[in-house]
Every structure is written in structure tokens, then in C-alpha cells.
Amino acid sequence: MNWKKWSLLLALVFAMGIFLAACGGDDSSGEGEDASDDTGQSNEGEDSGEPALAEDQSLTVNIKTEPPSLHPGKATDTTSNAVLTQVFEGLTRVDQDGEPQPAMASDIEVSDDGLTYTFTIRDGVEWSNGDPITAQDFADSWKWVLNPDSPDTDYAYQMYPIKGAEAAKTGEGSLDDVGITVEDEKTLVVELENPTPYFLELTAFYTYFPFNQDVAESNDEWAADAGEDYVTNGPFLLEEWAHKDQVVLKKNPDYWDAENVHLETITMEMVDDENTAKNMYDQGELDWIGDPTDSVPLAAIPQMKQDGTLNISPMAGTYYYSFNTEEEPFTNANIRKAFALSLNREAIVQNITKGEQRPGMALVPSAIWEENEEGYFEDGDTEKAKEYLETGLEEMGLDELPTIQLSYNTDEGHAAIAQAAQDMWKENLGVDVELNNEEWNVYLDSMSEGNYQVGRMGWLGDFLDPINFLEIFETVGGNNYTNWEDEEYASLLEQSRSEEDEAARKELLREAEQIFMDAMPIAPVYFYSNVYAHKDYVKNVTVGNLGTIQYKWGYIEEH
């Protein structure tokens, strides 16, 4: 078999610029986030020569809330991601330019047909308890996610590009037939169902992180707390996890690239109130405020823009309202369309969020598909919305709609947007709306259990391709809280996975999005932006246009 070295593959894929990116999770409000270059990446304070390091390499940030899960195979949200990306590492890691580079793997080879990846595990890498990291660790961790009996693995579908992975997870195939082969302690061979040019981005994503199998087998709750059983392999260690208070990370002295890790301590506070966090920032108790783990208070944004302390850039993500399509009246597509079209998104982004977000009239953000800047319908089309409402009421045999409940997770920005939507739906549709807010973990449970009518949600891309947004709604479950699914829609996505012609593939995906927007199981509100601020002495912390943050290269400058 002829092989191409990984560096050649990267040169080809990224030079073509075919695959765009976004990054993922559910609980970022998008009210504040990042300064970026043309790639959408922020390389804060990057300079030439040796950095002037302060003696105290301690950084304090805010993650707002308790991470729902610090098990890489179970996590599905941005808060958990913000911790996991620091304490674990996959075969690859996204670098400061937004491109995946070898991490736990020292060498990567890809077959000419793009179907087989051979990863060589880096020499001398160890778990934080001293155990050697082997190819078997990756194989076992990935197969644990794909095991139908493994609980809370909503992100298993991220592994479906691997041959036999979906069949194994759905019980239609065997884990033994999954295209993951351990040739020896250092060599992992992965076979894909179809060429997947973004696969090396996936291997940098937390669902693909390994975890120590011996520890996990001896303690099912190994990821519930900090301690000797929380064994990791990243640039930082989980030193402390004071639930609902703070997470403390310490530099991992045994990390393979420890010489390039300068921060000694990262304290992650859980301050849910944006104004309290802003006061802490102003008083020097926080070094960073805003995205991707926090929100800048809405009232502070104009002044921070004016004085030049606010950083803003596009992010590949969509803020939306999810309709529970199994709960009346949102079982009716025309009712859903009425609610979607009657929102005035321009008013929301201009008067509420003020972070240069773009009105969203599509599922896939315009950072990925430029044509979605216009979207599938006119923003704030109240006349059309009233027509849809009238048709929907006739179809349901109703004279008017009952009071509707709009739910959102506790956050100043979410509350302000919900209040605006409440007013718009009352004024434009004559519908009474009551608001319901819940703490993030409780809120996720309510959404996943279908205990809602309309609920705020958001999606930040996990990798740079439109299918990452479309496949959320391929089947009910996982991150699809709408309970909507469609056979033709799913078929188009499946066809796209084996279509090697990029233009034809895009056409399939566009057809799928058209079906989705015709059914309107969500009401898109806006496309995210990164909005944040940090102290001048914080350097080289990297914020991506996928809503991720990397502290590996960060440092505190002498000041």
C-alpha cells in the first residue's frame, strides 16, 4: 500500500480550504468572546523571542457553572470542554493557527484513498499515575464510547466516520468489527467508512480522548471528583474540584511538551452572575472575562467597545430556540414557522447582545456557508408569521393558542433575549408566553427528558464542516432535543458521507438543510461571535472560532 505522510495531507486539505470550522457545546451565551486573525483563532500576546515570564504563573478565569461531566466519553458541553481540553489530550491537538497537529501521536500516516490512518504513539508518554500510554488505551476508550451498554455517551456519533462504529453503537454490529486495530503498543490503525478530511480534527476532540482503563474498571465513578483516580494525560492536572465553587488545575510536570507549558496554576471560578464576575475582573480577582467560558455583562459591552478593551470575532455557532415537536402546539409545522418568523433578530443583536452577532435565518452559520447570511426566510416577517399561525390554528382545530412556556438556562443574556421573544410573540402573534429558567445541569435534564415546549439552546461546531450542525438532528436523542427526525433528511446526510465530489456533497447538504428549515423544528436566532476581555499581562491564550480555549501556550507576562 502506498502511504502519504500526515504533513502532506494537511498541506493538501488546508490549502484547498474546503472544510470550514465551528466548535461545540450548548451553554455559551455568546455575549462576549474573542479577538482573532483571518483564521478565526486568537493568539493573544504571541510575540517573537523568549517571553518575559512573571514569577507567579497563576491564571484565574470564570467558567460560570459546574461542569456537567469531566468524563471525556460522556461530556457534551462547552463548560466541560473548557476543563477537559486542558487535562486530557488526544492523538492530535488543534494548534494556535487552528490546525490539528500531532499530540499523543508523534507520527500519522494516511493511505492514498483516505480510508486508513496509522497513528504512532509518542515515546515515553505516561498517565499522571505513571502508567505508560499505549495504543490499547485509545482503542479501549473509543470502544467504550461505542459500546451500547455505556451510559450517557450522547457524542458517540462523533466516531461514526470509523468503519463499523455506528453499527456497533446501535447494536446492529459487533465491537470486534469496528475499524480500530492495535498492531502493537505504539501503533493504532483506524479504518474509516468513507474519506473524512476533517478526521484529524475529530481526533483532537474530547470524545476521542483516552482514559485510563485500569482506573476506570476499578472505579466507575473515577471522573466524579479530583483525586488519585482522576488520571489524565494533558498539560494540566485536576488538582481540586470543589463542586459548584471552583476547579483548580496544576501544570503536569510529566506532560511530553511540559517545557512549552508556562502556567503553573489555573483557577476556574463558578460565578454564575455576569455582573459579579465583571466586578471581580475590575478588582483584579479574575484575569479573563467573557467567552468562551463566561459572558460579558450586556450593559458593559458598549463602554468596553469604546475604550478598546473588548475583543470580538465571528464564531461558527448558532443560538436558537428548540421546539418540542411532540408537545402541542409545536407538533404543527405552521405554528413553529409562525413563532420563528415573528422574531425580530436584528433588534435582538443590535439592542440586546451588542456583540456583533449576525441575525440567523438558517441552521448552519454563515461562518461556514456564506449564503446563510440571507438564510431561508425574511427576518421579522410578521405578516407571513400571522398567515402561518392562522393556517396552523385551522389545522389543529383551535381558535387561539394557550399560554406557551419558554425555558432557558440561568444567564443574564438568555433572560434578556427570552423577554424580548416573549414580547414579540405577544405583540406579533397575540400569544401569552411565560418564562422558565433553570440552572444549567437541571436545564439539560429537562431538555433531554422533553419537559419543555420551547427551549433555548446553542451549538458551537466541533469541527469545521456543515455536517456537524446538520447531523445533530439526524435522529432523536443525543443533542437533538426537538424530537424531530425525517427519513429523507437522514438519507441525504448519509449520501453526503460517501460523496467525494465536494460540489455534489454540498448540494446534498443544502437539500437537507432546506428540508430542515421547511419543517422548522428550531427557530434560529443569531450566529455567535466571540466577545471577551483579558488583562494585558495574559498572553498566548488561544481562543478558537469553535468556542474552545487552550491554555497550553498561555503565560503571565512580567508586569
Tab-separated table of N, CA and C in Angstrom, residues 111-174:
chain	number	residue	atom	x	y	z
A	111	SER	N	-3.503	6.633	4.194
A	111	SER	CA	-3.453	5.915	2.919
A	111	SER	C	-3.889	6.817	1.775
A	112	ASP	N	-3.488	6.462	0.580
A	112	ASP	CA	-3.812	7.271	-0.601
A	112	ASP	C	-5.304	7.445	-0.794
A	113	ASP	N	-6.092	6.447	-0.398
A	113	ASP	CA	-7.543	6.558	-0.576
A	113	ASP	C	-8.229	7.277	0.587
A	114	GLY	N	-7.447	7.710	1.586
A	114	GLY	CA	-8.002	8.454	2.704
A	114	GLY	C	-8.823	7.640	3.675
A	115	LEU	N	-8.729	6.318	3.593
A	115	LEU	CA	-9.570	5.459	4.419
A	115	LEU	C	-8.856	4.863	5.627
A	116	THR	N	-7.520	4.871	5.619
A	116	THR	CA	-6.772	4.229	6.700
A	116	THR	C	-5.764	5.201	7.304
A	117	TYR	N	-5.842	5.366	8.614
A	117	TYR	CA	-4.934	6.227	9.361
A	117	TYR	C	-4.101	5.363	10.300
A	118	THR	N	-2.799	5.550	10.267
A	118	THR	CA	-1.908	4.826	11.171
A	118	THR	C	-1.243	5.832	12.104
A	119	PHE	N	-1.530	5.693	13.398
A	119	PHE	CA	-1.001	6.601	14.416
A	119	PHE	C	0.100	5.894	15.204
A	120	THR	N	1.221	6.563	15.374
A	120	THR	CA	2.301	6.051	16.201
A	120	THR	C	2.327	6.831	17.511
A	121	ILE	N	2.134	6.135	18.628
A	121	ILE	CA	2.100	6.795	19.925
A	121	ILE	C	3.490	7.316	20.283
A	122	ARG	N	3.523	8.512	20.799
A	122	ARG	CA	4.776	9.192	21.150
A	122	ARG	C	5.561	8.392	22.198
A	123	ASP	N	6.872	8.361	22.060
A	123	ASP	CA	7.733	7.656	23.017
A	123	ASP	C	7.655	8.310	24.393
A	124	GLY	N	7.579	7.479	25.419
A	124	GLY	CA	7.732	7.955	26.786
A	124	GLY	C	6.531	8.634	27.404
A	125	VAL	N	5.390	8.689	26.700
A	125	VAL	CA	4.238	9.374	27.289
A	125	VAL	C	3.613	8.501	28.378
A	126	GLU	N	3.187	9.180	29.464
A	126	GLU	CA	2.652	8.472	30.624
A	126	GLU	C	1.374	9.130	31.120
A	127	TRP	N	0.545	8.306	31.765
A	127	TRP	CA	-0.585	8.827	32.516
A	127	TRP	C	-0.061	9.529	33.764
A	128	SER	N	-0.907	10.329	34.363
A	128	SER	CA	-0.474	11.094	35.540
A	128	SER	C	-0.159	10.194	36.734
A	129	ASN	N	-0.568	8.925	36.692
A	129	ASN	CA	-0.205	7.985	37.759
A	129	ASN	C	1.040	7.174	37.410
A	130	GLY	N	1.684	7.491	36.289
A	130	GLY	CA	2.916	6.821	35.896
A	130	GLY	C	2.741	5.670	34.934
A	131	ASP	N	1.510	5.225	34.693
A	131	ASP	CA	1.285	4.154	33.723
A	131	ASP	C	1.656	4.620	32.316
A	132	PRO	N	2.242	3.735	31.496
A	132	PRO	CA	2.525	4.119	30.111
A	132	PRO	C	1.239	4.258	29.304
A	133	ILE	N	1.220	5.194	28.389
A	133	ILE	CA	0.074	5.368	27.494
A	133	ILE	C	0.340	4.564	26.232
A	134	THR	N	-0.595	3.701	25.875
A	134	THR	CA	-0.411	2.800	24.743
A	134	THR	C	-1.529	2.965	23.727
A	135	ALA	N	-1.332	2.354	22.588
A	135	ALA	CA	-2.370	2.350	21.555
A	135	ALA	C	-3.630	1.665	22.072
A	136	GLN	N	-3.445	0.678	22.943
A	136	GLN	CA	-4.596	-0.048	23.500
A	136	GLN	C	-5.489	0.877	24.322
A	137	ASP	N	-4.894	1.875	24.983
A	137	ASP	CA	-5.680	2.831	25.763
A	137	ASP	C	-6.669	3.577	24.874
A	138	PHE	N	-6.204	3.969	23.709
A	138	PHE	CA	-7.087	4.664	22.777
A	138	PHE	C	-8.169	3.729	22.243
A	139	ALA	N	-7.761	2.549	21.838
A	139	ALA	CA	-8.730	1.588	21.301
A	139	ALA	C	-9.812	1.266	22.331
A	140	ASP	N	-9.407	1.018	23.566
A	140	ASP	CA	-10.376	0.652	24.610
A	140	ASP	C	-11.284	1.829	24.959
A	141	SER	N	-10.720	3.037	24.992
A	141	SER	CA	-11.532	4.216	25.330
A	141	SER	C	-12.567	4.485	24.255
A	142	TRP	N	-12.157	4.391	23.020
A	142	TRP	CA	-13.083	4.639	21.904
A	142	TRP	C	-14.169	3.561	21.872
A	143	LYS	N	-13.777	2.319	22.086
A	143	LYS	CA	-14.769	1.246	22.052
A	143	LYS	C	-15.699	1.307	23.262
A	144	TRP	N	-15.237	1.878	24.351
A	144	TRP	CA	-16.138	2.081	25.484
A	144	TRP	C	-17.258	3.039	25.092
A	145	VAL	N	-16.898	4.116	24.390
A	145	VAL	CA	-17.912	5.071	23.929
A	145	VAL	C	-18.888	4.385	22.979
A	146	LEU	N	-18.377	3.498	22.140
A	146	LEU	CA	-19.200	2.830	21.129
A	146	LEU	C	-19.963	1.622	21.668
A	147	ASN	N	-19.694	1.246	22.892
A	147	ASN	CA	-20.394	0.112	23.489
A	147	ASN	C	-21.844	0.511	23.775
A	148	PRO	N	-22.824	-0.235	23.271
A	148	PRO	CA	-24.235	0.123	23.519
A	148	PRO	C	-24.600	0.173	24.997
A	149	ASP	N	-23.831	-0.516	25.835
A	149	ASP	CA	-24.131	-0.565	27.269
A	149	ASP	C	-23.512	0.593	28.048
A	150	SER	N	-22.658	1.388	27.405
A	150	SER	CA	-22.031	2.506	28.112
A	150	SER	C	-23.038	3.640	28.277
A	151	PRO	N	-23.206	4.164	29.485
A	151	PRO	CA	-24.231	5.187	29.724
A	151	PRO	C	-23.781	6.584	29.305
A	152	ASP	N	-24.766	7.414	28.951
A	152	ASP	CA	-24.554	8.855	28.754
A	152	ASP	C	-23.487	9.174	27.719
A	153	THR	N	-23.487	8.432	26.631
A	153	THR	CA	-22.494	8.664	25.576
A	153	THR	C	-23.167	9.325	24.371
A	154	ASP	N	-23.727	10.510	24.597
A	154	ASP	CA	-24.501	11.188	23.561
A	154	ASP	C	-23.653	11.606	22.366
A	155	TYR	N	-22.354	11.716	22.566
A	155	TYR	CA	-21.470	12.145	21.474
A	155	TYR	C	-20.845	10.969	20.722
A	156	ALA	N	-21.363	9.775	20.923
A	156	ALA	CA	-20.791	8.612	20.232
A	156	ALA	C	-20.804	8.802	18.721
A	157	TYR	N	-21.792	9.545	18.214
A	157	TYR	CA	-21.886	9.717	16.766
A	157	TYR	C	-20.687	10.450	16.174
A	158	GLN	N	-19.900	11.122	17.021
A	158	GLN	CA	-18.682	11.755	16.506
A	158	GLN	C	-17.688	10.709	16.004
A	159	MET	N	-17.866	9.468	16.425
A	159	MET	CA	-16.970	8.395	15.997
A	159	MET	C	-17.507	7.610	14.807
A	160	TYR	N	-18.674	7.996	14.307
A	160	TYR	CA	-19.278	7.223	13.234
A	160	TYR	C	-18.508	7.252	11.909
A	161	PRO	N	-17.592	8.185	11.681
A	161	PRO	CA	-16.759	8.021	10.479
A	161	PRO	C	-15.915	6.748	10.497
A	162	ILE	N	-15.686	6.170	11.684
A	162	ILE	CA	-14.885	4.947	11.781
A	162	ILE	C	-15.699	3.747	11.295
A	163	LYS	N	-15.089	2.913	10.543
A	163	LYS	CA	-15.746	1.740	9.973
A	163	LYS	C	-16.395	0.890	11.065
A	164	GLY	N	-17.683	0.612	10.902
A	164	GLY	CA	-18.407	-0.252	11.817
A	164	GLY	C	-18.806	0.385	13.132
A	165	ALA	N	-18.476	1.672	13.336
A	165	ALA	CA	-18.742	2.309	14.631
A	165	ALA	C	-20.236	2.473	14.885
A	166	GLU	N	-20.962	2.980	13.907
A	166	GLU	CA	-22.391	3.192	14.104
A	166	GLU	C	-23.122	1.868	14.306
A	167	ALA	N	-22.741	0.877	13.528
A	167	ALA	CA	-23.388	-0.430	13.665
A	167	ALA	C	-23.160	-0.999	15.055
A	168	ALA	N	-21.962	-0.831	15.584
A	168	ALA	CA	-21.672	-1.340	16.924
A	168	ALA	C	-22.499	-0.606	17.971
A	169	LYS	N	-22.573	0.718	17.851
A	169	LYS	CA	-23.290	1.503	18.865
A	169	LYS	C	-24.788	1.218	18.851
A	170	THR	N	-25.341	0.986	17.689
A	170	THR	CA	-26.781	0.728	17.580
A	170	THR	C	-27.139	-0.732	17.818
A	171	GLY	N	-26.142	-1.575	18.045
A	171	GLY	CA	-26.397	-2.984	18.308
A	171	GLY	C	-26.582	-3.824	17.066
A	172	GLU	N	-26.380	-3.206	15.892
A	172	GLU	CA	-26.532	-3.949	14.644
A	172	GLU	C	-25.233	-4.615	14.205
A	173	GLY	N	-24.161	-4.311	14.907
A	173	GLY	CA	-22.868	-4.900	14.595
A	173	GLY	C	-22.122	-5.207	15.877
A	174	SER	N	-20.879	-5.630	15.730
A	174	SER	CA	-20.068	-6.020	16.871
A	174	SER	C	-18.919	-5.036	17.078
